[in-house]
mmCIF file of N, CA, C and O in Angstrom:
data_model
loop_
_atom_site.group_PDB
_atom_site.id
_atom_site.type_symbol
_atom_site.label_atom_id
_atom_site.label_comp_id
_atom_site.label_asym_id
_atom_site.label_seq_id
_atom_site.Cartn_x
_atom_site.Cartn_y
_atom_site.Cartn_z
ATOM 1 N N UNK H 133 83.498 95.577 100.507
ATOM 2 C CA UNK H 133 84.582 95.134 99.670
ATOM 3 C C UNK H 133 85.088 96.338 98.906
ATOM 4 O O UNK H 133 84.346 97.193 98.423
ATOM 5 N N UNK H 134 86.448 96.342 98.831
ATOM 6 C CA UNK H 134 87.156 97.643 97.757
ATOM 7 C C UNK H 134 87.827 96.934 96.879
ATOM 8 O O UNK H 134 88.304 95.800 96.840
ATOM 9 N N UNK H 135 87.759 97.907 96.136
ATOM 10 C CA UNK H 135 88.327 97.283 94.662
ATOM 11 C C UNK H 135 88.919 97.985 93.853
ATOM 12 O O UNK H 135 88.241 98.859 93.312
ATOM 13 N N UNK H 136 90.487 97.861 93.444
ATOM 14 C CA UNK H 136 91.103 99.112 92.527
ATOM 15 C C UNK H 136 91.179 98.255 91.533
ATOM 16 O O UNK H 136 91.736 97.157 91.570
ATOM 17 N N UNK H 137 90.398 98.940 90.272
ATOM 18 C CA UNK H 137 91.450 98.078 89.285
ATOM 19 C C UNK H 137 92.085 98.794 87.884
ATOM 20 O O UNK H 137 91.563 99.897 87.722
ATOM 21 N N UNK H 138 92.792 98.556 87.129
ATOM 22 C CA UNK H 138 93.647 98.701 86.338
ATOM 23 C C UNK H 138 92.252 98.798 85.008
ATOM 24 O O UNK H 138 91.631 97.784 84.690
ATOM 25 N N UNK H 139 91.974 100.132 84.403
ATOM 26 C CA UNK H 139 91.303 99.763 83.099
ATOM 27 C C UNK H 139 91.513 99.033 81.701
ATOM 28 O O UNK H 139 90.878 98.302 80.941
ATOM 29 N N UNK H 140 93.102 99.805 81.813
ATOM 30 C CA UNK H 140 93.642 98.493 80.905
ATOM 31 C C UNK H 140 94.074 97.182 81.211
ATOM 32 O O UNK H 140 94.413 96.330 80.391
ATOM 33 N N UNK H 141 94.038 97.061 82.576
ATOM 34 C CA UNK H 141 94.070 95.406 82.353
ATOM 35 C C UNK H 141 93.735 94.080 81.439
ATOM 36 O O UNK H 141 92.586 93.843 81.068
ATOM 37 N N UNK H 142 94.446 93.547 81.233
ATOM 38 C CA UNK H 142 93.625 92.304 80.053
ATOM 39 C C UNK H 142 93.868 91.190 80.501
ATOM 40 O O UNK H 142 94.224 90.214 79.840
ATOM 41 N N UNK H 143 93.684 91.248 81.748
ATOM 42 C CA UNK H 143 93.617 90.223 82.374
ATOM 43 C C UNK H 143 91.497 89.570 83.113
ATOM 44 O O UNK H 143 90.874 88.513 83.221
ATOM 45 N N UNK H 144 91.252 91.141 83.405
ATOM 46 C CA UNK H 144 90.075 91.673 83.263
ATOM 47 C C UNK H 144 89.357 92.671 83.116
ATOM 48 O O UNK H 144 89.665 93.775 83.566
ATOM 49 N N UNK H 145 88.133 92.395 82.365
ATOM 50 C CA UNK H 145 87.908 93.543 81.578
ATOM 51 C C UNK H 145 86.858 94.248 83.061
ATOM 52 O O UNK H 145 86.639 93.758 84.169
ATOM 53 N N UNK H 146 86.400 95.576 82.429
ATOM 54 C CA UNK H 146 85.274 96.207 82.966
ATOM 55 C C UNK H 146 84.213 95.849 83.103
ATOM 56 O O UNK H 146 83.581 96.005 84.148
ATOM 57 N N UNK H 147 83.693 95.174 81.870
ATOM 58 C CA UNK H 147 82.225 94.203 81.995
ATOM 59 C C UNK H 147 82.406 93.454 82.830
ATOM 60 O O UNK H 147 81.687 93.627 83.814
ATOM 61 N N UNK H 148 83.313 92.388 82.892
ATOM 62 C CA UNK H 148 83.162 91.494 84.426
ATOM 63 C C UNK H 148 83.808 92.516 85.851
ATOM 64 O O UNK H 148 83.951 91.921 86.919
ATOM 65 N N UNK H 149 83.972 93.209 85.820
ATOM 66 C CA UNK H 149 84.469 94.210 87.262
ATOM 67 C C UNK H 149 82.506 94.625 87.130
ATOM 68 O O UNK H 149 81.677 94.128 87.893
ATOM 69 N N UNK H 150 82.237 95.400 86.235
ATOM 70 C CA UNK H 150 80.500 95.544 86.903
ATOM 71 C C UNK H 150 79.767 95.015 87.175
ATOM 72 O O UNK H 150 78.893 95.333 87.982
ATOM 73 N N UNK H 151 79.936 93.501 86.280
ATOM 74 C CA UNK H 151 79.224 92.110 86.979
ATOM 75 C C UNK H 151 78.914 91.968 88.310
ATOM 76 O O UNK H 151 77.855 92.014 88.936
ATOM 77 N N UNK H 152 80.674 91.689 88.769
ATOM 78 C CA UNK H 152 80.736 91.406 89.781
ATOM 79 C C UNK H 152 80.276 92.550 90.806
ATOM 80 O O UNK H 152 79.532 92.065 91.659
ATOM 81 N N UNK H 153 80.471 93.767 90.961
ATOM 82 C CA UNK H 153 80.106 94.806 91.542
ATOM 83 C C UNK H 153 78.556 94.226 91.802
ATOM 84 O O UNK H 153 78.398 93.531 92.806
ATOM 85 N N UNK H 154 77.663 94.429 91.127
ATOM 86 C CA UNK H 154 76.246 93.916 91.003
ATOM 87 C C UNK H 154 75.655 92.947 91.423
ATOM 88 O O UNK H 154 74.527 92.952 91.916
ATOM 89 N N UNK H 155 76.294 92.116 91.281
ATOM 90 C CA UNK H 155 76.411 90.951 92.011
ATOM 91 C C UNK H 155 76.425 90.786 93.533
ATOM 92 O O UNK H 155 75.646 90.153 94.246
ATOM 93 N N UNK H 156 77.430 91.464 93.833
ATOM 94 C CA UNK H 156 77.924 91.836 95.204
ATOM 95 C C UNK H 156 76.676 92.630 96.150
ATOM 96 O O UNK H 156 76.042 92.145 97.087
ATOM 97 N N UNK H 157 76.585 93.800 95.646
ATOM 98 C CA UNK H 157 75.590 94.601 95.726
ATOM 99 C C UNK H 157 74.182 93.986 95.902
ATOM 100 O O UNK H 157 73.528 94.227 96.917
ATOM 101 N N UNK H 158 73.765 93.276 95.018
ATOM 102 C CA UNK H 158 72.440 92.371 94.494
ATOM 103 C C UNK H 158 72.287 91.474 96.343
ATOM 104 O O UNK H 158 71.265 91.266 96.997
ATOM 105 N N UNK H 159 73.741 91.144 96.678
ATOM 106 C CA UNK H 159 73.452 90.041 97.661
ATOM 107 C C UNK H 159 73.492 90.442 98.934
ATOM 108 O O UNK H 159 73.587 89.689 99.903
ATOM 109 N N UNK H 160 73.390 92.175 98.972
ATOM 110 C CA UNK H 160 74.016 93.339 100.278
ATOM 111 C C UNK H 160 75.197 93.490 101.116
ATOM 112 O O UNK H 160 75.385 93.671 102.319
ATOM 113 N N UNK H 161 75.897 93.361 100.132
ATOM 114 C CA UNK H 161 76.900 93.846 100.559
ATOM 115 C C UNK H 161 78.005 94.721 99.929
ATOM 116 O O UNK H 161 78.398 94.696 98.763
ATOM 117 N N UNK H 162 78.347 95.358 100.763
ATOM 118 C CA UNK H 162 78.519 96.730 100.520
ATOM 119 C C UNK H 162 80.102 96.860 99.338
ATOM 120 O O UNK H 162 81.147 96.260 99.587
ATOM 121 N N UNK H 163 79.947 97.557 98.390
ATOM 122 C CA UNK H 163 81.044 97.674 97.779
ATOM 123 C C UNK H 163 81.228 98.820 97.083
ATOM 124 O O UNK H 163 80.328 99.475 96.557
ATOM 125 N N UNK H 164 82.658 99.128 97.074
ATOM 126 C CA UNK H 164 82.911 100.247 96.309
ATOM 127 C C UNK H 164 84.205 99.948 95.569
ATOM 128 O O UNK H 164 85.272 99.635 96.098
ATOM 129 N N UNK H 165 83.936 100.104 94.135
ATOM 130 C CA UNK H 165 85.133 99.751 92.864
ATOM 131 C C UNK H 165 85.360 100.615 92.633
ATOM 132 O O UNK H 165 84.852 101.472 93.356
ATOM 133 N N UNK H 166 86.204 101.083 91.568
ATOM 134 C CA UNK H 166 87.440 102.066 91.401
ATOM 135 C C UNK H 166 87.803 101.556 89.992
ATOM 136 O O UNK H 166 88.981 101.202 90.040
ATOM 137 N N UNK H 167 87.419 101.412 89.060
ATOM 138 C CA UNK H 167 88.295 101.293 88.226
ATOM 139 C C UNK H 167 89.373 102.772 87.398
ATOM 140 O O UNK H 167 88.939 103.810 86.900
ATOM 141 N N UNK H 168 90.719 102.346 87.523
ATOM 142 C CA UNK H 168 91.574 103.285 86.958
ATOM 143 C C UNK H 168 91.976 103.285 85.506
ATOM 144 O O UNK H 168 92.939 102.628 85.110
ATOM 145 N N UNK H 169 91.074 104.181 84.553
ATOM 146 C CA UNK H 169 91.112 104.104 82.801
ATOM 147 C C UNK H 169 92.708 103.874 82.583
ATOM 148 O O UNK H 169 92.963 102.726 82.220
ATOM 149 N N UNK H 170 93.797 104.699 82.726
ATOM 150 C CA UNK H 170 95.051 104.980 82.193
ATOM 151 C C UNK H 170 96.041 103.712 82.897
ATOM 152 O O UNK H 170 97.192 103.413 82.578
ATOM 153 N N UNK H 171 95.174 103.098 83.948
ATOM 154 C CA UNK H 171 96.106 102.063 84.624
ATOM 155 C C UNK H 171 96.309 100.337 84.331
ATOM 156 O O UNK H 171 95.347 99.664 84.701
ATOM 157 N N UNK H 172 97.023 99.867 83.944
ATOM 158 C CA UNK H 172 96.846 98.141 83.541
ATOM 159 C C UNK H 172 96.982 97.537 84.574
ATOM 160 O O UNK H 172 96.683 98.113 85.620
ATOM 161 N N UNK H 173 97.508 96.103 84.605
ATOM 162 C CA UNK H 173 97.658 95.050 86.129
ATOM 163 C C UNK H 173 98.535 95.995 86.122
ATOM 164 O O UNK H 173 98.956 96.819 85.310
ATOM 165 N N UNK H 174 98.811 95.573 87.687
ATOM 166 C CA UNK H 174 99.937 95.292 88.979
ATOM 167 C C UNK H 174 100.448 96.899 88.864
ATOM 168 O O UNK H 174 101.548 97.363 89.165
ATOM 169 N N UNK H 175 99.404 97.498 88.389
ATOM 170 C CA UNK H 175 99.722 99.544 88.874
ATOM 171 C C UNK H 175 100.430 99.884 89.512
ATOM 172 O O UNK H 175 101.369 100.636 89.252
ATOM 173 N N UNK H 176 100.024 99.207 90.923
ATOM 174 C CA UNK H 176 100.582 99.778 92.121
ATOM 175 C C UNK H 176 102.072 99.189 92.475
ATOM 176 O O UNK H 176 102.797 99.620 93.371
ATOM 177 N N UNK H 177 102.254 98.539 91.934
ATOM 178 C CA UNK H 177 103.486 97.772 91.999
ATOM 179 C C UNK H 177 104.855 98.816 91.161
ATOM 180 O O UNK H 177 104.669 99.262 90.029
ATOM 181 N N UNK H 178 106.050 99.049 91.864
ATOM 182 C CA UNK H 178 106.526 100.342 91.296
ATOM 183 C C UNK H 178 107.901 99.454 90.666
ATOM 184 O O UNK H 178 108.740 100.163 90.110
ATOM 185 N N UNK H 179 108.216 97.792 90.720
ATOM 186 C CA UNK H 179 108.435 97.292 90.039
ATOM 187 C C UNK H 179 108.271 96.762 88.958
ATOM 188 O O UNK H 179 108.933 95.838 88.486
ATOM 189 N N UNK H 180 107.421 97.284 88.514
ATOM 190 C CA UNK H 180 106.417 97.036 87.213
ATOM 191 C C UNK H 180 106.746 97.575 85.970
ATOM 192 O O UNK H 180 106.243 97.131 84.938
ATOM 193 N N UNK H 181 107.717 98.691 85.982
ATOM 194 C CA UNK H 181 108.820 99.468 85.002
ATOM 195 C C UNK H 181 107.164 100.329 84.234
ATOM 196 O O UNK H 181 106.538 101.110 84.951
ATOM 197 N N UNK H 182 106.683 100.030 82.802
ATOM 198 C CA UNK H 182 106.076 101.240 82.366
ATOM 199 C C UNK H 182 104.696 100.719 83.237
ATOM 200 O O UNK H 182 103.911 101.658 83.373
ATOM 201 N N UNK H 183 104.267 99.589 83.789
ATOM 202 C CA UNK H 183 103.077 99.233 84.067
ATOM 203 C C UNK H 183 102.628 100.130 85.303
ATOM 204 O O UNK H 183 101.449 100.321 85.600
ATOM 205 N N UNK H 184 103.614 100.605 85.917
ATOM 206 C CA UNK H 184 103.631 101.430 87.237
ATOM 207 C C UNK H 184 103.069 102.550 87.351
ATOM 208 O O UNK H 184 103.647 103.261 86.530
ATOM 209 N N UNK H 185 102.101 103.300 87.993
ATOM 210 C CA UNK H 185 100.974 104.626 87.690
ATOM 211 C C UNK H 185 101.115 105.242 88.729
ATOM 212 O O UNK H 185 100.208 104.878 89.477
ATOM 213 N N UNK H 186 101.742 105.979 89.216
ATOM 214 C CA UNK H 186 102.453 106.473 90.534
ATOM 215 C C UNK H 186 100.660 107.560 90.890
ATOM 216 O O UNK H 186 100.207 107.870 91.993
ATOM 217 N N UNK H 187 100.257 107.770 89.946
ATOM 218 C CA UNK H 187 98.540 109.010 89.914
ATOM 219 C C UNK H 187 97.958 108.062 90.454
ATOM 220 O O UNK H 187 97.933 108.387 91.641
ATOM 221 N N UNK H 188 97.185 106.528 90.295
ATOM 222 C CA UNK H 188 96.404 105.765 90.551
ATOM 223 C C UNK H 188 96.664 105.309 91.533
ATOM 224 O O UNK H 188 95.774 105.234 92.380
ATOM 225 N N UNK H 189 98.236 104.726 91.881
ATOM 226 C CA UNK H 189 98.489 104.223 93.193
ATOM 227 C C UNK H 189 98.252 104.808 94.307
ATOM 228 O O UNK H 189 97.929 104.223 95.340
ATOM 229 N N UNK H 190 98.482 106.732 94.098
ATOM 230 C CA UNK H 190 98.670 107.319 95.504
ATOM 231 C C UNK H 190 97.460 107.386 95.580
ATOM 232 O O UNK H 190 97.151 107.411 96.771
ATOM 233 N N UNK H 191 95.953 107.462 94.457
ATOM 234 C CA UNK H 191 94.862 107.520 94.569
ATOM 235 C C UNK H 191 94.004 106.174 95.417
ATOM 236 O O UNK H 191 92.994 106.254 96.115
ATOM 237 N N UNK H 192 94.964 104.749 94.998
ATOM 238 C CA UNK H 192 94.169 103.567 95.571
ATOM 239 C C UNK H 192 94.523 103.622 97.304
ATOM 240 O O UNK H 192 93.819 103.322 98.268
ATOM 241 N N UNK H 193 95.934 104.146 97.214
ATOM 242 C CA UNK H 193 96.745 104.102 98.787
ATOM 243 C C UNK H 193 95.688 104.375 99.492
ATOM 244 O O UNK H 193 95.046 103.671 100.272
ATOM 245 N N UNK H 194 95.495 105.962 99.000
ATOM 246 C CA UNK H 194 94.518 106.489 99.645
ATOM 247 C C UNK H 194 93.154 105.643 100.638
ATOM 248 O O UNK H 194 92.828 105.375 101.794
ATOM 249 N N UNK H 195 92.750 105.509 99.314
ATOM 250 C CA UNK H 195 91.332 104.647 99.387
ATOM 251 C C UNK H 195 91.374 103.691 100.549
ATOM 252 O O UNK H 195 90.659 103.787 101.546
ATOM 253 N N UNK H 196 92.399 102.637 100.299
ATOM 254 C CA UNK H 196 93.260 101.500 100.959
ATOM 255 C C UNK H 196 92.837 102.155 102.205
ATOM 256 O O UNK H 196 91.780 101.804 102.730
ATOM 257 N N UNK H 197 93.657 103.186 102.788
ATOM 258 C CA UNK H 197 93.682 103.656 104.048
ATOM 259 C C UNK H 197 92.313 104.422 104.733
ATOM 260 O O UNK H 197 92.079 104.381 105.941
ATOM 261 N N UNK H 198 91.533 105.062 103.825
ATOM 262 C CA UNK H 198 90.408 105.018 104.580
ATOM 263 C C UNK H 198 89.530 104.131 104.036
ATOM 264 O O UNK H 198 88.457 104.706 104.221
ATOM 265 N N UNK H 199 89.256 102.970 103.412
ATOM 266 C CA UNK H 199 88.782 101.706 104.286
ATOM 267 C C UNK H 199 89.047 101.014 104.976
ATOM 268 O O UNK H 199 88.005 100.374 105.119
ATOM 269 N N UNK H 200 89.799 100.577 105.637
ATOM 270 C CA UNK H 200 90.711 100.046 106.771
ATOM 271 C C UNK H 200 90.413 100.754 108.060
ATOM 272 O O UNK H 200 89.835 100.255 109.025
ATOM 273 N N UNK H 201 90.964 102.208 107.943
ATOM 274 C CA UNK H 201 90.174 103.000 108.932
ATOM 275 C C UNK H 201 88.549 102.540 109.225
ATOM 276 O O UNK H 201 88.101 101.833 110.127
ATOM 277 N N UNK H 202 87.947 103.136 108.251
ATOM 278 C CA UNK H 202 86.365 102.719 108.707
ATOM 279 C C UNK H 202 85.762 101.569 108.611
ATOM 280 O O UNK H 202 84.544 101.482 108.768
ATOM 281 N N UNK H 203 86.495 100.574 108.353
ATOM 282 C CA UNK H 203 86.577 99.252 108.358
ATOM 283 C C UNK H 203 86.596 98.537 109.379
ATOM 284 O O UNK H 203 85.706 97.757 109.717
ATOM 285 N N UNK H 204 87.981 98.829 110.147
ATOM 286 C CA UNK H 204 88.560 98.081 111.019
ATOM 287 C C UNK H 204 88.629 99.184 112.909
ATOM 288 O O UNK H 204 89.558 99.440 113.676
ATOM 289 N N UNK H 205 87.576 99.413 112.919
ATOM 290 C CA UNK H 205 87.431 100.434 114.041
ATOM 291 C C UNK H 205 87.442 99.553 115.008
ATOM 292 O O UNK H 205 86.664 98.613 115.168
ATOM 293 N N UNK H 206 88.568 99.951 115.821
ATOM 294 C CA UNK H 206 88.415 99.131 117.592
ATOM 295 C C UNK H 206 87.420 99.322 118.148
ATOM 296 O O UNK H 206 87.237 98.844 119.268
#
């Protein structure tokens, strides 16, 4: 499982993003989170006017694309 998320989000905090990480983990399966300090919801979204983090997005894109890659191998 991948996971980008927004640090300022207040929608959710960090304590429940490590929960859940742990959780996840705890039950084997494999995860890797990301939380982004300077980023709130819907980051990646470039309709988002100041909510928009053009640093975090090209950083999650990233991510996005090589898990998928090593994810989704024919």
């Amino acid at each position: 499982m991948l996971g980008n998320f927004g640090g300022q989000d207040q929608g959710i905090s960090a304590e429940s993003i490590h929960k859940f990480e742990q959780q996840m983990k705890a039950s084997g399966n494999p995860v890797d989170f990301k939380i982004y300090p300077d980023a709130g919801h819907g980051f990646q979204n470039p309709v988002n006017g100041k909510g928009y983090n053009p640093e975090a997005t090209a950083d999650a894109k990233k991510r996005i694309a090589e898990f998928f890659a090593s994810t989704l191998k024919k």
